PDB file of C-alpha atoms in Angstrom:
ATOM      1  CA  VAL A   1      -9.597  -5.659  41.046  1.00 87.00           C
ATOM      2  CA  ARG A   2      -9.811  -1.870  40.951  1.00 92.00           C
ATOM      3  CA  LEU A   3     -13.312  -0.460  40.631  1.00 93.00           C
ATOM      4  CA  ALA A   4     -12.900   1.336  37.282  1.00 91.00           C
ATOM      5  CA  ARG A   5     -11.341  -1.782  35.767  1.00 87.00           C
ATOM      6  CA  ALA A   6     -14.148  -3.970  37.108  1.00 89.00           C
ATOM      7  CA  LEU A   7     -16.740  -1.766  35.415  1.00 89.00           C
ATOM      8  CA  SER A   8     -14.807  -1.890  32.173  1.00 82.00           C
ATOM      9  CA  LYS A   9     -14.359  -5.671  32.296  1.00 79.00           C
ATOM     10  CA  ARG A  10     -18.118  -6.092  32.651  1.00 82.00           C
ATOM     11  CA  GLY A  11     -18.640  -4.139  29.452  1.00 74.00           C
ATOM     12  CA  ALA A  12     -20.284  -1.129  31.059  1.00 76.00           C
ATOM     13  CA  MET A  13     -17.957   1.484  29.538  1.00 79.00           C
ATOM     14  CA  SER A  14     -14.307   2.218  28.897  1.00 79.00           C
ATOM     15  CA  ARG A  15     -11.971   2.383  31.873  1.00 83.00           C
ATOM     16  CA  SER A  16     -11.530   6.142  31.527  1.00 86.00           C
ATOM     17  CA  LEU A  17     -15.297   6.736  31.429  1.00 87.00           C
ATOM     18  CA  ALA A  18     -15.725   4.341  34.354  1.00 90.00           C
ATOM     19  CA  ALA A  19     -13.243   6.370  36.394  1.00 93.00           C
ATOM     20  CA  GLU A  20     -15.216   9.530  35.636  1.00 94.00           C
ATOM     21  CA  ALA A  21     -18.486   7.833  36.640  1.00 94.00           C
ATOM     22  CA  VAL A  22     -16.972   6.687  39.929  1.00 95.00           C
ATOM     23  CA  LYS A  23     -15.618  10.150  40.727  1.00 96.00           C
ATOM     24  CA  ALA A  24     -19.050  11.619  39.960  1.00 95.00           C
ATOM     25  CA  GLY A  25     -20.632   9.407  42.629  1.00 95.00           C
ATOM     26  CA  ARG A  26     -22.643   7.280  40.198  1.00 95.00           C
ATOM     27  CA  VAL A  27     -21.287   3.915  41.378  1.00 95.00           C
ATOM     28  CA  THR A  28     -22.031   1.848  44.467  1.00 95.00           C
ATOM     29  CA  VAL A  29     -20.367  -1.290  45.809  1.00 94.00           C
ATOM     30  CA  ASN A  30     -22.640  -3.442  47.981  1.00 94.00           C
ATOM     31  CA  GLY A  31     -24.981  -0.481  48.252  1.00 94.00           C
ATOM     32  CA  ARG A  32     -22.299   1.948  49.424  1.00 95.00           C
ATOM     33  CA  ARG A  33     -21.298   4.843  47.205  1.00 96.00           C
ATOM     34  CA  VAL A  34     -17.613   4.777  46.252  1.00 95.00           C
ATOM     35  CA  THR A  35     -15.848   7.716  44.596  1.00 95.00           C
ATOM     36  CA  ASP A  36     -12.337   6.294  44.309  1.00 95.00           C
ATOM     37  CA  PRO A  37     -11.696   4.570  40.933  1.00 94.00           C
ATOM     38  CA  GLU A  38      -8.753   2.722  42.548  1.00 94.00           C
ATOM     39  CA  PHE A  39     -10.983   1.145  45.215  1.00 95.00           C
ATOM     40  CA  ARG A  40     -10.296  -2.609  45.260  1.00 94.00           C
ATOM     41  CA  LEU A  41     -13.084  -5.179  45.263  1.00 91.00           C
ATOM     42  CA  ASP A  42     -13.792  -8.850  44.674  1.00 90.00           C
ATOM     43  CA  PRO A  43     -15.768  -9.125  41.413  1.00 82.00           C
ATOM     44  CA  ALA A  44     -16.990 -12.604  42.368  1.00 80.00           C
ATOM     45  CA  ARG A  45     -18.591 -11.430  45.608  1.00 89.00           C
ATOM     46  CA  ASP A  46     -19.196  -7.684  45.538  1.00 90.00           C
ATOM     47  CA  VAL A  47     -22.303  -6.179  43.910  1.00 91.00           C
ATOM     48  CA  LEU A  48     -21.732  -3.228  41.572  1.00 92.00           C
ATOM     49  CA  ALA A  49     -24.370  -0.726  40.540  1.00 93.00           C
ATOM     50  CA  LEU A  50     -24.242   2.237  38.159  1.00 93.00           C
ATOM     51  CA  ASP A  51     -26.905   4.902  38.609  1.00 93.00           C
ATOM     52  CA  GLY A  52     -28.788   2.419  40.787  1.00 92.00           C
ATOM     53  CA  ALA A  53     -28.833  -0.388  38.206  1.00 90.00           C
ATOM     54  CA  PRO A  54     -26.788  -3.557  38.807  1.00 89.00           C
ATOM     55  CA  VAL A  55     -23.759  -3.935  36.536  1.00 86.00           C
ATOM     56  CA  VAL A  56     -23.451  -7.525  35.428  1.00 80.00           C
ATOM     57  CA  ALA A  57     -21.208  -9.153  32.856  1.00 74.00           C
ATOM     58  CA  ARG A  58     -22.722  -8.731  29.416  1.00 76.00           C
ATOM     59  CA  GLU A  59     -22.904 -11.026  26.440  1.00 84.00           C
ATOM     60  CA  PRO A  60     -19.643 -10.633  24.523  1.00 89.00           C
ATOM     61  CA  ILE A  61     -19.751  -8.911  21.128  1.00 92.00           C
ATOM     62  CA  TYR A  62     -17.087  -9.295  18.438  1.00 95.00           C
ATOM     63  CA  LEU A  63     -17.387  -7.139  15.325  1.00 97.00           C
ATOM     64  CA  LEU A  64     -15.217  -6.721  12.233  1.00 97.00           C
ATOM     65  CA  LEU A  65     -15.461  -3.366  10.462  1.00 98.00           C
ATOM     66  CA  ASN A  66     -13.891  -2.336   7.169  1.00 98.00           C
ATOM     67  CA  LYS A  67     -13.009   1.230   8.126  1.00 98.00           C
ATOM     68  CA  PRO A  68     -12.921   3.638   5.203  1.00 97.00           C
ATOM     69  CA  VAL A  69     -10.496   6.534   4.867  1.00 97.00           C
ATOM     70  CA  ASP A  70     -11.642   9.787   6.557  1.00 95.00           C
ATOM     71  CA  VAL A  71     -13.449   7.934   9.362  1.00 95.00           C
ATOM     72  CA  VAL A  72     -11.918   8.372  12.832  1.00 94.00           C
ATOM     73  CA  THR A  73     -11.520   5.659  15.470  1.00 92.00           C
ATOM     74  CA  THR A  74     -13.100   7.576  18.347  1.00 85.00           C
ATOM     75  CA  ARG A  75     -16.463   7.669  20.116  1.00 81.00           C
ATOM     76  CA  SER A  76     -17.071  11.253  19.019  1.00 80.00           C
ATOM     77  CA  ASP A  77     -15.151  13.900  17.107  1.00 80.00           C
ATOM     78  CA  GLU A  78     -14.923  17.591  17.971  1.00 83.00           C
ATOM     79  CA  HIS A  79     -14.570  18.425  14.273  1.00 83.00           C
ATOM     80  CA  GLY A  80     -17.779  16.639  13.343  1.00 85.00           C
ATOM     81  CA  ARG A  81     -16.075  13.917  11.314  1.00 89.00           C
ATOM     82  CA  LYS A  82     -17.705  10.510  10.894  1.00 93.00           C
ATOM     83  CA  THR A  83     -16.590   7.939  13.457  1.00 94.00           C
ATOM     84  CA  VAL A  84     -16.482   4.155  13.450  1.00 95.00           C
ATOM     85  CA  TYR A  85     -19.463   4.234  15.838  1.00 93.00           C
ATOM     86  CA  ASP A  86     -21.525   5.992  13.186  1.00 93.00           C
ATOM     87  CA  LEU A  87     -20.815   3.023  10.922  1.00 95.00           C
ATOM     88  CA  ILE A  88     -21.586   0.166  13.316  1.00 93.00           C
ATOM     89  CA  GLY A  89     -24.795   1.765  14.598  1.00 90.00           C
ATOM     90  CA  GLU A  90     -26.495   0.776  17.841  1.00 86.00           C
ATOM     91  CA  VAL A  91     -25.315  -2.648  19.023  1.00 84.00           C
ATOM     92  CA  GLY A  92     -26.977  -2.517  22.436  1.00 76.00           C
ATOM     93  CA  GLN A  93     -23.751  -2.523  24.402  1.00 80.00           C
ATOM     94  CA  TRP A  94     -20.561  -0.545  24.804  1.00 82.00           C
ATOM     95  CA  VAL A  95     -17.788  -1.768  22.505  1.00 90.00           C
ATOM     96  CA  PHE A  96     -14.274  -0.462  21.947  1.00 90.00           C
ATOM     97  CA  PRO A  97     -11.816  -0.670  19.043  1.00 93.00           C
ATOM     98  CA  VAL A  98      -8.962  -3.149  19.427  1.00 93.00           C
ATOM     99  CA  GLY A  99      -6.131  -0.836  18.449  1.00 88.00           C
ATOM    100  CA  ARG A 100      -6.633   2.054  16.072  1.00 89.00           C
ATOM    101  CA  LEU A 101      -6.373   3.065  12.460  1.00 94.00           C
ATOM    102  CA  ASP A 102      -5.581   6.711  11.746  1.00 93.00           C
ATOM    103  CA  ARG A 103      -7.922   8.824   9.633  1.00 94.00           C
ATOM    104  CA  GLU A 104      -5.906   8.317   6.435  1.00 96.00           C
ATOM    105  CA  SER A 105      -5.794   4.524   6.852  1.00 97.00           C
ATOM    106  CA  ALA A 106      -8.469   1.962   6.022  1.00 98.00           C
ATOM    107  CA  GLY A 107      -9.247  -1.675   6.568  1.00 98.00           C
ATOM    108  CA  LEU A 108      -9.820  -4.223   9.286  1.00 98.00           C
ATOM    109  CA  LEU A 109     -10.825  -2.925  12.702  1.00 97.00           C
ATOM    110  CA  LEU A 110     -12.068  -5.176  15.487  1.00 97.00           C
ATOM    111  CA  LEU A 111     -14.569  -3.850  18.030  1.00 96.00           C
ATOM    112  CA  THR A 112     -15.603  -5.753  21.139  1.00 93.00           C
ATOM    113  CA  ASN A 113     -16.659  -5.489  24.771  1.00 89.00           C
ATOM    114  CA  ASP A 114     -14.264  -8.312  25.694  1.00 88.00           C
ATOM    115  CA  THR A 115     -11.608  -6.275  27.470  1.00 83.00           C
ATOM    116  CA  ALA A 116      -9.424  -9.309  28.226  1.00 84.00           C
ATOM    117  CA  LEU A 117      -9.120 -10.228  24.540  1.00 90.00           C
ATOM    118  CA  GLY A 118      -8.682  -6.609  23.482  1.00 89.00           C
ATOM    119  CA  GLU A 119      -5.925  -5.985  25.995  1.00 85.00           C
ATOM    120  CA  ARG A 120      -4.119  -9.169  25.032  1.00 88.00           C
ATOM    121  CA  LEU A 121      -4.168  -8.394  21.316  1.00 91.00           C
ATOM    122  CA  THR A 122      -2.839  -4.868  21.890  1.00 89.00           C
ATOM    123  CA  ASN A 123      -0.251  -5.856  24.495  1.00 87.00           C
ATOM    124  CA  PRO A 124       3.207  -5.675  22.861  1.00 83.00           C
ATOM    125  CA  ALA A 125       4.184  -8.871  24.665  1.00 87.00           C
ATOM    126  CA  SER A 126       1.583 -10.869  22.727  1.00 88.00           C
ATOM    127  CA  LYS A 127       3.281 -10.072  19.388  1.00 91.00           C
ATOM    128  CA  ALA A 128      -0.058 -10.463  17.611  1.00 93.00           C
ATOM    129  CA  PRO A 129       0.678 -10.074  13.879  1.00 95.00           C
ATOM    130  CA  LYS A 130      -1.052  -7.334  11.894  1.00 96.00           C
ATOM    131  CA  THR A 131      -0.803  -7.229   8.109  1.00 98.00           C
ATOM    132  CA  TYR A 132      -1.140  -4.129   5.929  1.00 98.00           C
ATOM    133  CA  ARG A 133      -1.361  -3.720   2.157  1.00 98.00           C
ATOM    134  CA  VAL A 134       0.611  -0.574   1.473  1.00 98.00           C
ATOM    135  CA  LYS A 135       1.373   1.480  -1.615  1.00 98.00           C
ATOM    136  CA  VAL A 136       4.697   3.258  -1.183  1.00 98.00           C
ATOM    137  CA  ALA A 137       6.507   5.783  -3.341  1.00 97.00           C
ATOM    138  CA  PRO A 138       9.070   6.157  -4.702  1.00 96.00           C
ATOM    139  CA  LEU A 139       9.972   2.567  -5.514  1.00 95.00           C
ATOM    140  CA  PRO A 140      11.923   1.320  -2.474  1.00 94.00           C
ATOM    141  CA  SER A 141      15.366  -0.148  -2.965  1.00 95.00           C
ATOM    142  CA  ASP A 142      16.270  -3.694  -2.046  1.00 95.00           C
ATOM    143  CA  GLU A 143      18.391  -2.241   0.743  1.00 96.00           C
ATOM    144  CA  GLY A 144      15.398  -0.325   2.074  1.00 96.00           C
ATOM    145  CA  LEU A 145      13.203  -3.427   2.080  1.00 97.00           C
ATOM    146  CA  ASP A 146      15.929  -5.365   3.881  1.00 97.00           C
ATOM    147  CA  GLN A 147      16.056  -2.613   6.464  1.00 96.00           C
ATOM    148  CA  LEU A 148      12.325  -3.039   7.116  1.00 97.00           C
ATOM    149  CA  ARG A 149      12.779  -6.796   7.409  1.00 97.00           C
ATOM    150  CA  LYS A 150      15.586  -6.427   9.935  1.00 97.00           C
ATOM    151  CA  GLY A 151      14.147  -3.485  11.884  1.00 96.00           C
ATOM    152  CA  ALA A 152      13.759   0.154  10.909  1.00 95.00           C
ATOM    153  CA  LYS A 153      15.007   3.044  13.043  1.00 96.00           C
ATOM    154  CA  LEU A 154      12.069   5.415  13.589  1.00 95.00           C
ATOM    155  CA  ASP A 155      12.217   9.175  13.987  1.00 94.00           C
ATOM    156  CA  ASP A 156      12.379   8.876  17.793  1.00 95.00           C
ATOM    157  CA  GLY A 157      15.302   6.454  17.676  1.00 96.00           C
ATOM    158  CA  TYR A 158      13.261   3.334  18.348  1.00 96.00           C
ATOM    159  CA  VAL A 159      14.255   0.330  16.243  1.00 96.00           C
ATOM    160  CA  THR A 160      11.276  -1.781  15.244  1.00 96.00           C
ATOM    161  CA  LEU A 161      11.113  -5.521  15.535  1.00 95.00           C
ATOM    162  CA  PRO A 162      11.729  -7.418  12.283  1.00 96.00           C
ATOM    163  CA  ALA A 163       8.814  -7.208   9.840  1.00 97.00           C
ATOM    164  CA  GLN A 164       7.661  -9.550   7.113  1.00 97.00           C
ATOM    165  CA  ILE A 165       7.781  -7.784   3.751  1.00 98.00           C
ATOM    166  CA  GLU A 166       6.256  -9.180   0.572  1.00 97.00           C
ATOM    167  CA  VAL A 167       6.449  -7.240  -2.689  1.00 97.00           C
ATOM    168  CA  GLU A 168       3.097  -7.641  -4.427  1.00 96.00           C
ATOM    169  CA  LYS A 169       3.615  -5.378  -7.413  1.00 95.00           C
ATOM    170  CA  THR A 170       6.082  -2.781  -8.620  1.00 95.00           C
ATOM    171  CA  ASN A 171       5.725   0.208 -10.927  1.00 91.00           C
ATOM    172  CA  PRO A 172       8.464   2.561 -12.133  1.00 92.00           C
ATOM    173  CA  SER A 173       7.730   4.994  -9.327  1.00 94.00           C
ATOM    174  CA  SER A 174       5.928   2.961  -6.629  1.00 96.00           C
ATOM    175  CA  ALA A 175       5.308  -0.477  -5.153  1.00 97.00           C
ATOM    176  CA  TRP A 176       2.549  -2.398  -3.393  1.00 98.00           C
ATOM    177  CA  LEU A 177       3.822  -4.184  -0.303  1.00 98.00           C
ATOM    178  CA  LEU A 178       2.343  -6.558   2.245  1.00 98.00           C
ATOM    179  CA  ILE A 179       3.829  -5.536   5.593  1.00 98.00           C
ATOM    180  CA  THR A 180       3.306  -7.673   8.696  1.00 97.00           C
ATOM    181  CA  ILE A 181       4.360  -6.292  12.070  1.00 97.00           C
ATOM    182  CA  VAL A 182       4.081  -7.731  15.583  1.00 95.00           C
ATOM    183  CA  GLU A 183       3.950  -4.472  17.528  1.00 92.00           C
ATOM    184  CA  GLY A 184       1.828  -1.359  17.358  1.00 86.00           C
ATOM    185  CA  LYS A 185       3.697   1.904  17.768  1.00 90.00           C
ATOM    186  CA  ASN A 186       1.795   5.062  16.830  1.00 91.00           C
ATOM    187  CA  ARG A 187       1.523   5.266  13.005  1.00 94.00           C
ATOM    188  CA  GLN A 188       4.247   2.637  12.887  1.00 96.00           C
ATOM    189  CA  VAL A 189       3.974   1.487   9.276  1.00 97.00           C
ATOM    190  CA  ARG A 190       4.015   5.063   7.976  1.00 97.00           C
ATOM    191  CA  ARG A 191       7.058   5.859  10.098  1.00 97.00           C
ATOM    192  CA  MET A 192       8.839   2.675   8.987  1.00 97.00           C
ATOM    193  CA  VAL A 193       8.329   3.591   5.349  1.00 97.00           C
ATOM    194  CA  LYS A 194       9.511   7.130   6.022  1.00 97.00           C
ATOM    195  CA  ALA A 195      12.658   5.711   7.650  1.00 97.00           C
ATOM    196  CA  ILE A 196      13.735   4.221   4.295  1.00 97.00           C
ATOM    197  CA  GLY A 197      13.138   7.480   2.416  1.00 96.00           C
ATOM    198  CA  ALA A 198       9.696   6.697   1.010  1.00 97.00           C
ATOM    199  CA  ARG A 199       6.119   7.704   1.794  1.00 97.00           C
ATOM    200  CA  VAL A 200       2.834   5.836   2.178  1.00 97.00           C
ATOM    201  CA  GLU A 201       0.232   6.650  -0.451  1.00 97.00           C
ATOM    202  CA  THR A 202      -2.333   4.004   0.530  1.00 98.00           C
ATOM    203  CA  LEU A 203      -2.554   1.879   3.668  1.00 98.00           C
ATOM    204  CA  VAL A 204      -5.136  -0.845   4.300  1.00 98.00           C
ATOM    205  CA  ARG A 205      -5.021  -3.296   7.194  1.00 98.00           C
ATOM    206  CA  VAL A 206      -5.997  -6.661   5.751  1.00 98.00           C
ATOM    207  CA  ALA A 207      -5.486  -9.035   8.684  1.00 97.00           C
ATOM    208  CA  ILE A 208      -5.059  -9.308  12.434  1.00 96.00           C
ATOM    209  CA  GLY A 209      -3.585 -12.693  13.162  1.00 93.00           C
ATOM    210  CA  PRO A 210      -5.723 -15.298  11.381  1.00 94.00           C
ATOM    211  CA  VAL A 211      -8.695 -12.948  10.886  1.00 96.00           C
ATOM    212  CA  LYS A 212      -8.776 -11.479   7.388  1.00 97.00           C
ATOM    213  CA  LEU A 213     -10.633  -8.532   5.894  1.00 97.00           C
ATOM    214  CA  GLY A 214     -11.589 -10.496   2.787  1.00 95.00           C
ATOM    215  CA  ASP A 215     -14.098  -8.889   0.443  1.00 96.00           C
ATOM    216  CA  LEU A 216     -16.078  -7.012   3.100  1.00 97.00           C
ATOM    217  CA  ALA A 217     -17.211  -3.721   1.558  1.00 97.00           C
ATOM    218  CA  ALA A 218     -15.819  -0.411   2.835  1.00 96.00           C
ATOM    219  CA  GLY A 219     -17.972   0.821   5.722  1.00 96.00           C
ATOM    220  CA  ALA A 220     -19.587  -2.588   6.258  1.00 97.00           C
ATOM    221  CA  VAL A 221     -19.523  -4.494   9.550  1.00 97.00           C
ATOM    222  CA  ARG A 222     -20.099  -8.138  10.442  1.00 96.00           C
ATOM    223  CA  PRO A 223     -19.742 -10.351  13.513  1.00 96.00           C
ATOM    224  CA  LEU A 224     -16.750 -12.612  13.840  1.00 96.00           C
ATOM    225  CA  SER A 225     -17.526 -16.259  13.163  1.00 95.00           C
ATOM    226  CA  PRO A 226     -16.965 -18.820  15.957  1.00 94.00           C
ATOM    227  CA  ASP A 227     -14.003 -20.225  13.994  1.00 95.00           C
ATOM    228  CA  GLU A 228     -12.464 -16.753  13.611  1.00 95.00           C
ATOM    229  CA  LEU A 229     -12.895 -16.045  17.309  1.00 94.00           C
ATOM    230  CA  ALA A 230     -11.337 -19.348  18.300  1.00 93.00           C
ATOM    231  CA  ALA A 231      -8.399 -18.729  15.979  1.00 92.00           C
ATOM    232  CA  LEU A 232      -7.956 -15.183  17.305  1.00 91.00           C
ATOM    233  CA  ARG A 233      -7.854 -16.413  20.884  1.00 89.00           C
ATOM    234  CA  GLY A 234      -5.059 -18.745  19.883  1.00 85.00           C
ATOM    235  CA  VAL A 235      -2.817 -15.927  18.629  1.00 81.00           C
TER     236      VAL A 235
END
């Protein structure tokens, strides 16, 4: 395993921050300073230390946050905007968001230090379903909804995988849809809706696989239950 990845898998920090720490000379392997993030080691035998302190695997943390609009999914923000880390507070360990929600979007966001689970859920090959409750305007046509179900052609030419579309409610000039996708292109749902000549007015992620947002208040956070975690691992 490469050194930066080993640090990340033990929950010390993100892989990019781990690479920076290694390059800065802050990491030793078996007492020897290593400055190459690509250095290969045996995690079962080699001893890692960061700033002189041993780096051991940490207790896994699994959090579910209801991200409000205007909160960004980053560690810090150069514009001074509130981040998801401001909402979860100090949890004693480094955690990372499993996927992202853009500033204008709200809803379910998982945060964990379990890099294996996070990578699997965000890997396109896993086809982990993500469900969004979306208000779109103007009222989409039946042809447009069928296009989303079959696969929408995005602005870069990519054709999405088929999506599940459920019409919750319609108004003369808008509709509430439940959209379930099994991939995670950048701002994908917004771009899918744009591809059928409509726009997203509200977007809330309400589920990732079997884990549902439920009635968790905006800005609130809670740990995943053992049953939720087991179900998520089975996705």
